[in-house]
Amino acid sequence: MRIDDAVVLDLHGVTDKTAFMNRCVRALPLPVWFGRNWDALADSLADMREPMAVVVTGWQAYAEASPQDWAIAQEVFSAAARASSKGLAVLLSLGHLEDPTAPPAQGSDDSPAPPAPPPVGQ
C-alpha cells in the first residue's frame, strides 16, 4: 500500500449520516450490496480485496455537527483497519487537500458552499 495511491474521502459540506454514507458510496470501492449503515461500512472496509489507504478530508464540520455519528465513524474506521486482512489505513487530514469553497463534485447531493464575504474595509 502506498500513500500516493490513497482514496480521498472528502467530507466538506457533510453534516449528517446520510450525506456521510453518500460520500462513502461515491469515494470508496464498496460492494453493490452496501446498505449505507455502520455495520455494512465496517464489513465492506474490512473485506477489501487489496490494501487501501483512505485519507478523510473536510471531516471537522461533520464532527462538530454530528459528534455522535462522527465518533461511530471513527470506531468503524478503527475496527475495519484492525480486522482487515489485506491492510487498511484510514488517515484524517488536518489541513485542506481540497478547496472547501469549490463547487461539489458532479453528481454530488450537497449544495455548493456560499461565496466568501468580501474583505473588511472594501
Short mmCIF file of N, CA and C in Angstrom, two decimals:
data_model
loop_
_atom_site.label_atom_id
_atom_site.label_comp_id
_atom_site.label_asym_id
_atom_site.label_seq_id
_atom_site.Cartn_x
_atom_site.Cartn_y
_atom_site.Cartn_z
N MET A 1 0.86 -1.17 0.00
CA MET A 1 0.00 0.00 0.00
C MET A 1 0.91 1.23 0.00
N ARG A 2 0.59 2.16 -0.89
CA ARG A 2 1.36 3.40 -0.97
C ARG A 2 0.41 4.55 -0.70
N ILE A 3 0.89 5.54 0.06
CA ILE A 3 0.04 6.67 0.41
C ILE A 3 -0.33 7.50 -0.81
N ASP A 4 0.51 7.52 -1.85
CA ASP A 4 0.16 8.29 -3.03
C ASP A 4 -0.93 7.62 -3.86
N ASP A 5 -1.29 6.40 -3.51
CA ASP A 5 -2.40 5.71 -4.15
C ASP A 5 -3.67 5.78 -3.30
N ALA A 6 -3.68 6.66 -2.33
CA ALA A 6 -4.79 6.73 -1.39
C ALA A 6 -6.09 7.16 -2.05
N VAL A 7 -7.17 6.70 -1.47
CA VAL A 7 -8.51 7.12 -1.85
C VAL A 7 -8.87 8.29 -0.94
N VAL A 8 -9.35 9.38 -1.52
CA VAL A 8 -9.73 10.55 -0.73
C VAL A 8 -11.23 10.50 -0.47
N LEU A 9 -11.59 10.53 0.80
CA LEU A 9 -12.99 10.63 1.22
C LEU A 9 -13.19 12.07 1.67
N ASP A 10 -13.70 12.89 0.76
CA ASP A 10 -13.87 14.33 1.02
C ASP A 10 -15.21 14.56 1.70
N LEU A 11 -15.19 15.03 2.94
CA LEU A 11 -16.42 15.26 3.70
C LEU A 11 -16.79 16.74 3.80
N HIS A 12 -16.17 17.59 3.01
CA HIS A 12 -16.54 19.01 3.02
C HIS A 12 -18.03 19.13 2.76
N GLY A 13 -18.74 19.85 3.60
CA GLY A 13 -20.17 20.07 3.44
C GLY A 13 -21.05 18.99 4.05
N VAL A 14 -20.46 17.91 4.53
CA VAL A 14 -21.24 16.83 5.14
C VAL A 14 -21.55 17.18 6.59
N THR A 15 -22.84 17.08 6.96
CA THR A 15 -23.22 17.40 8.34
C THR A 15 -24.12 16.33 8.95
N ASP A 16 -24.45 15.26 8.19
CA ASP A 16 -25.29 14.22 8.77
C ASP A 16 -24.89 12.85 8.21
N LYS A 17 -25.43 11.81 8.82
CA LYS A 17 -25.07 10.44 8.45
C LYS A 17 -25.43 10.11 7.01
N THR A 18 -26.58 10.58 6.54
CA THR A 18 -27.00 10.28 5.16
C THR A 18 -25.98 10.81 4.16
N ALA A 19 -25.58 12.06 4.34
CA ALA A 19 -24.58 12.64 3.43
C ALA A 19 -23.24 11.93 3.57
N PHE A 20 -22.88 11.54 4.80
CA PHE A 20 -21.64 10.79 5.03
C PHE A 20 -21.65 9.48 4.24
N MET A 21 -22.74 8.74 4.36
CA MET A 21 -22.84 7.46 3.65
C MET A 21 -22.84 7.68 2.13
N ASN A 22 -23.51 8.74 1.66
CA ASN A 22 -23.50 9.04 0.23
C ASN A 22 -22.08 9.31 -0.26
N ARG A 23 -21.30 10.04 0.53
CA ARG A 23 -19.90 10.30 0.14
C ARG A 23 -19.09 9.01 0.12
N CYS A 24 -19.33 8.14 1.10
CA CYS A 24 -18.61 6.86 1.13
C CYS A 24 -18.91 6.05 -0.13
N VAL A 25 -20.18 6.03 -0.53
CA VAL A 25 -20.57 5.29 -1.74
C VAL A 25 -19.84 5.83 -2.96
N ARG A 26 -19.73 7.14 -3.08
CA ARG A 26 -19.08 7.74 -4.25
C ARG A 26 -17.56 7.59 -4.23
N ALA A 27 -16.96 7.66 -3.04
CA ALA A 27 -15.50 7.71 -2.97
C ALA A 27 -14.83 6.34 -2.81
N LEU A 28 -15.48 5.44 -2.12
CA LEU A 28 -14.84 4.18 -1.76
C LEU A 28 -15.32 3.04 -2.66
N PRO A 29 -14.45 2.06 -2.90
CA PRO A 29 -14.85 0.91 -3.73
C PRO A 29 -15.68 -0.08 -2.92
N LEU A 30 -16.91 0.31 -2.61
CA LEU A 30 -17.79 -0.52 -1.79
C LEU A 30 -18.57 -1.49 -2.68
N PRO A 31 -18.97 -2.63 -2.14
CA PRO A 31 -19.72 -3.60 -2.94
C PRO A 31 -21.13 -3.10 -3.25
N VAL A 32 -21.76 -3.69 -4.25
CA VAL A 32 -23.09 -3.27 -4.65
C VAL A 32 -24.11 -3.52 -3.54
N TRP A 33 -23.85 -4.45 -2.66
CA TRP A 33 -24.79 -4.75 -1.57
C TRP A 33 -24.66 -3.79 -0.39
N PHE A 34 -23.77 -2.83 -0.47
CA PHE A 34 -23.55 -1.92 0.66
C PHE A 34 -24.87 -1.28 1.09
N GLY A 35 -25.21 -1.41 2.37
CA GLY A 35 -26.51 -0.98 2.88
C GLY A 35 -26.56 0.39 3.51
N ARG A 36 -25.52 1.18 3.37
CA ARG A 36 -25.49 2.55 3.91
C ARG A 36 -25.80 2.59 5.40
N ASN A 37 -25.16 1.68 6.14
CA ASN A 37 -25.26 1.70 7.59
C ASN A 37 -23.88 1.38 8.15
N TRP A 38 -23.72 1.60 9.45
CA TRP A 38 -22.40 1.46 10.07
C TRP A 38 -21.84 0.04 9.96
N ASP A 39 -22.67 -0.98 10.22
CA ASP A 39 -22.18 -2.36 10.14
C ASP A 39 -21.73 -2.71 8.73
N ALA A 40 -22.51 -2.30 7.74
CA ALA A 40 -22.15 -2.59 6.36
C ALA A 40 -20.85 -1.88 5.97
N LEU A 41 -20.66 -0.66 6.46
CA LEU A 41 -19.42 0.06 6.17
C LEU A 41 -18.22 -0.64 6.79
N ALA A 42 -18.36 -1.05 8.05
CA ALA A 42 -17.27 -1.76 8.72
C ALA A 42 -16.93 -3.06 7.99
N ASP A 43 -17.95 -3.84 7.63
CA ASP A 43 -17.72 -5.10 6.93
C ASP A 43 -17.09 -4.87 5.56
N SER A 44 -17.60 -3.90 4.83
CA SER A 44 -17.09 -3.62 3.48
C SER A 44 -15.63 -3.19 3.51
N LEU A 45 -15.29 -2.30 4.44
CA LEU A 45 -13.90 -1.84 4.53
C LEU A 45 -12.97 -2.96 4.97
N ALA A 46 -13.40 -3.78 5.91
CA ALA A 46 -12.56 -4.87 6.40
C ALA A 46 -12.34 -5.94 5.34
N ASP A 47 -13.29 -6.08 4.42
CA ASP A 47 -13.22 -7.14 3.41
C ASP A 47 -12.63 -6.71 2.08
N MET A 48 -11.99 -5.55 2.01
CA MET A 48 -11.39 -5.10 0.75
C MET A 48 -10.41 -6.15 0.24
N ARG A 49 -10.37 -6.32 -1.07
CA ARG A 49 -9.51 -7.34 -1.67
C ARG A 49 -8.07 -6.90 -1.85
N GLU A 50 -7.83 -5.61 -1.77
CA GLU A 50 -6.49 -5.05 -1.94
C GLU A 50 -6.19 -4.13 -0.76
N PRO A 51 -4.92 -3.92 -0.45
CA PRO A 51 -4.58 -2.93 0.59
C PRO A 51 -5.10 -1.56 0.16
N MET A 52 -5.51 -0.77 1.11
CA MET A 52 -6.07 0.54 0.76
C MET A 52 -5.76 1.54 1.87
N ALA A 53 -5.42 2.75 1.44
CA ALA A 53 -5.29 3.88 2.35
C ALA A 53 -6.40 4.86 1.99
N VAL A 54 -7.12 5.32 3.02
CA VAL A 54 -8.19 6.28 2.84
C VAL A 54 -7.79 7.55 3.59
N VAL A 55 -7.77 8.67 2.89
CA VAL A 55 -7.49 9.96 3.52
C VAL A 55 -8.82 10.70 3.63
N VAL A 56 -9.24 10.97 4.87
CA VAL A 56 -10.50 11.65 5.11
C VAL A 56 -10.21 13.14 5.26
N THR A 57 -10.79 13.94 4.36
CA THR A 57 -10.60 15.39 4.38
C THR A 57 -11.92 16.08 4.72
N GLY A 58 -11.84 17.29 5.23
CA GLY A 58 -13.02 18.09 5.49
C GLY A 58 -13.96 17.50 6.52
N TRP A 59 -13.46 16.69 7.42
CA TRP A 59 -14.28 15.99 8.40
C TRP A 59 -14.68 16.85 9.60
N GLN A 60 -14.03 17.97 9.79
CA GLN A 60 -14.23 18.77 11.01
C GLN A 60 -15.67 19.26 11.16
N ALA A 61 -16.31 19.72 10.09
CA ALA A 61 -17.69 20.22 10.18
C ALA A 61 -18.64 19.08 10.54
N TYR A 62 -18.41 17.90 9.99
CA TYR A 62 -19.24 16.74 10.33
C TYR A 62 -19.06 16.38 11.80
N ALA A 63 -17.83 16.40 12.27
CA ALA A 63 -17.55 16.09 13.67
C ALA A 63 -18.25 17.07 14.60
N GLU A 64 -18.31 18.33 14.20
CA GLU A 64 -18.97 19.35 15.02
C GLU A 64 -20.49 19.25 14.95
N ALA A 65 -21.03 19.01 13.75
CA ALA A 65 -22.48 18.98 13.56
C ALA A 65 -23.11 17.69 14.10
N SER A 66 -22.40 16.58 13.99
CA SER A 66 -22.93 15.27 14.41
C SER A 66 -21.87 14.51 15.20
N PRO A 67 -21.55 14.98 16.42
CA PRO A 67 -20.45 14.37 17.17
C PRO A 67 -20.65 12.89 17.47
N GLN A 68 -21.87 12.47 17.72
CA GLN A 68 -22.09 11.04 18.00
C GLN A 68 -21.85 10.20 16.76
N ASP A 69 -22.36 10.65 15.62
CA ASP A 69 -22.12 9.90 14.38
C ASP A 69 -20.65 9.92 14.00
N TRP A 70 -19.97 11.03 14.22
CA TRP A 70 -18.53 11.09 13.91
C TRP A 70 -17.76 10.12 14.80
N ALA A 71 -18.15 10.02 16.07
CA ALA A 71 -17.50 9.07 16.97
C ALA A 71 -17.70 7.64 16.46
N ILE A 72 -18.91 7.33 15.99
CA ILE A 72 -19.18 6.00 15.45
C ILE A 72 -18.35 5.77 14.19
N ALA A 73 -18.27 6.78 13.32
CA ALA A 73 -17.48 6.65 12.09
C ALA A 73 -16.02 6.33 12.43
N GLN A 74 -15.48 7.01 13.42
CA GLN A 74 -14.10 6.73 13.83
C GLN A 74 -13.95 5.31 14.35
N GLU A 75 -14.93 4.85 15.12
CA GLU A 75 -14.90 3.47 15.62
C GLU A 75 -14.96 2.47 14.46
N VAL A 76 -15.81 2.76 13.48
CA VAL A 76 -15.93 1.89 12.31
C VAL A 76 -14.61 1.84 11.55
N PHE A 77 -14.00 2.99 11.30
CA PHE A 77 -12.71 3.02 10.60
C PHE A 77 -11.66 2.23 11.38
N SER A 78 -11.61 2.43 12.69
CA SER A 78 -10.62 1.74 13.52
C SER A 78 -10.84 0.23 13.52
N ALA A 79 -12.09 -0.20 13.72
CA ALA A 79 -12.39 -1.64 13.73
C ALA A 79 -12.09 -2.28 12.38
N ALA A 80 -12.44 -1.59 11.30
CA ALA A 80 -12.19 -2.13 9.96
C ALA A 80 -10.69 -2.25 9.70
N ALA A 81 -9.92 -1.27 10.14
CA ALA A 81 -8.46 -1.33 9.96
C ALA A 81 -7.87 -2.51 10.73
N ARG A 82 -8.36 -2.73 11.94
CA ARG A 82 -7.87 -3.86 12.74
C ARG A 82 -8.27 -5.20 12.12
N ALA A 83 -9.47 -5.27 11.56
CA ALA A 83 -9.99 -6.53 11.03
C ALA A 83 -9.53 -6.84 9.61
N SER A 84 -9.02 -5.86 8.90
CA SER A 84 -8.63 -6.05 7.51
C SER A 84 -7.48 -7.03 7.38
N SER A 85 -7.67 -8.04 6.54
CA SER A 85 -6.59 -8.99 6.31
C SER A 85 -5.63 -8.50 5.23
N LYS A 86 -6.07 -7.57 4.38
CA LYS A 86 -5.25 -7.07 3.28
C LYS A 86 -4.51 -5.79 3.62
N GLY A 87 -4.95 -5.08 4.65
CA GLY A 87 -4.30 -3.83 5.05
C GLY A 87 -5.16 -2.63 4.71
N LEU A 88 -5.62 -1.96 5.74
CA LEU A 88 -6.41 -0.75 5.58
C LEU A 88 -5.85 0.30 6.52
N ALA A 89 -5.59 1.48 5.98
CA ALA A 89 -5.15 2.62 6.79
C ALA A 89 -6.13 3.75 6.53
N VAL A 90 -6.64 4.35 7.60
CA VAL A 90 -7.52 5.50 7.48
C VAL A 90 -6.82 6.67 8.14
N LEU A 91 -6.60 7.72 7.36
CA LEU A 91 -5.85 8.88 7.82
C LEU A 91 -6.76 10.10 7.81
N LEU A 92 -6.75 10.87 8.89
CA LEU A 92 -7.54 12.09 8.97
C LEU A 92 -6.65 13.26 8.61
N SER A 93 -7.02 13.98 7.58
CA SER A 93 -6.27 15.15 7.16
C SER A 93 -6.58 16.31 8.11
N LEU A 94 -5.56 16.96 8.59
CA LEU A 94 -5.75 18.11 9.47
C LEU A 94 -5.69 19.42 8.71
N GLY A 95 -5.37 19.34 7.45
CA GLY A 95 -5.30 20.54 6.61
C GLY A 95 -6.30 20.42 5.47
N HIS A 96 -6.14 21.25 4.48
CA HIS A 96 -7.06 21.26 3.35
C HIS A 96 -6.35 20.72 2.12
N LEU A 97 -6.75 19.54 1.68
CA LEU A 97 -6.25 18.99 0.42
C LEU A 97 -7.08 19.50 -0.75
N GLU A 98 -8.31 19.86 -0.46
CA GLU A 98 -9.24 20.33 -1.47
C GLU A 98 -9.70 21.72 -1.09
N ASP A 99 -10.14 22.49 -2.03
CA ASP A 99 -10.67 23.83 -1.77
C ASP A 99 -12.09 23.70 -1.24
N PRO A 100 -12.35 24.02 0.04
CA PRO A 100 -13.69 23.85 0.59
C PRO A 100 -14.72 24.78 -0.02
N THR A 101 -14.29 25.82 -0.75
CA THR A 101 -15.25 26.73 -1.39
C THR A 101 -15.56 26.33 -2.82
N ALA A 102 -14.88 25.29 -3.31
CA ALA A 102 -15.14 24.83 -4.68
C ALA A 102 -16.51 24.18 -4.73
N PRO A 103 -17.16 24.25 -5.89
CA PRO A 103 -18.47 23.60 -6.00
C PRO A 103 -18.32 22.10 -5.79
N PRO A 104 -19.37 21.42 -5.31
CA PRO A 104 -19.29 19.98 -5.11
C PRO A 104 -19.01 19.25 -6.42
N ALA A 105 -18.47 18.06 -6.30
CA ALA A 105 -18.19 17.25 -7.48
C ALA A 105 -19.48 16.94 -8.22
N GLN A 106 -19.35 16.70 -9.52
CA GLN A 106 -20.52 16.38 -10.33
C GLN A 106 -21.24 15.19 -9.72
N GLY A 107 -22.55 15.28 -9.62
CA GLY A 107 -23.33 14.20 -9.04
C GLY A 107 -23.43 14.28 -7.53
N SER A 108 -22.91 15.33 -6.94
CA SER A 108 -22.96 15.48 -5.50
C SER A 108 -24.36 15.81 -5.06
N ASP A 109 -24.72 15.34 -3.86
CA ASP A 109 -26.03 15.66 -3.30
C ASP A 109 -25.94 16.84 -2.34
N ASP A 110 -24.78 17.47 -2.29
CA ASP A 110 -24.56 18.60 -1.39
C ASP A 110 -24.73 19.90 -2.17
N SER A 111 -25.19 20.93 -1.49
CA SER A 111 -25.29 22.23 -2.14
C SER A 111 -23.93 22.90 -2.12
N PRO A 112 -23.66 23.80 -3.07
CA PRO A 112 -22.36 24.48 -3.10
C PRO A 112 -22.19 25.37 -1.87
N ALA A 113 -20.94 25.57 -1.52
CA ALA A 113 -20.63 26.45 -0.38
C ALA A 113 -20.99 27.88 -0.75
N PRO A 114 -21.47 28.66 0.23
CA PRO A 114 -21.76 30.06 -0.07
C PRO A 114 -20.48 30.81 -0.42
N PRO A 115 -20.59 31.87 -1.22
CA PRO A 115 -19.39 32.63 -1.56
C PRO A 115 -18.79 33.29 -0.32
N ALA A 116 -17.50 33.45 -0.34
CA ALA A 116 -16.82 34.09 0.79
C ALA A 116 -17.20 35.57 0.84
N PRO A 117 -17.35 36.14 2.04
CA PRO A 117 -17.66 37.57 2.13
C PRO A 117 -16.46 38.39 1.67
N PRO A 118 -16.71 39.62 1.20
CA PRO A 118 -15.57 40.45 0.79
C PRO A 118 -14.74 40.82 2.00
N PRO A 119 -13.46 41.11 1.80
CA PRO A 119 -12.61 41.53 2.92
C PRO A 119 -13.16 42.78 3.59
N VAL A 120 -12.94 42.87 4.86
CA VAL A 120 -13.40 44.03 5.64
C VAL A 120 -12.74 45.30 5.09
N GLY A 121 -13.52 46.37 4.96
CA GLY A 121 -12.98 47.65 4.50
C GLY A 121 -13.04 47.82 3.00
N GLN A 122 -13.63 46.88 2.28
CA GLN A 122 -13.71 47.02 0.82
C GLN A 122 -15.14 47.08 0.37
#
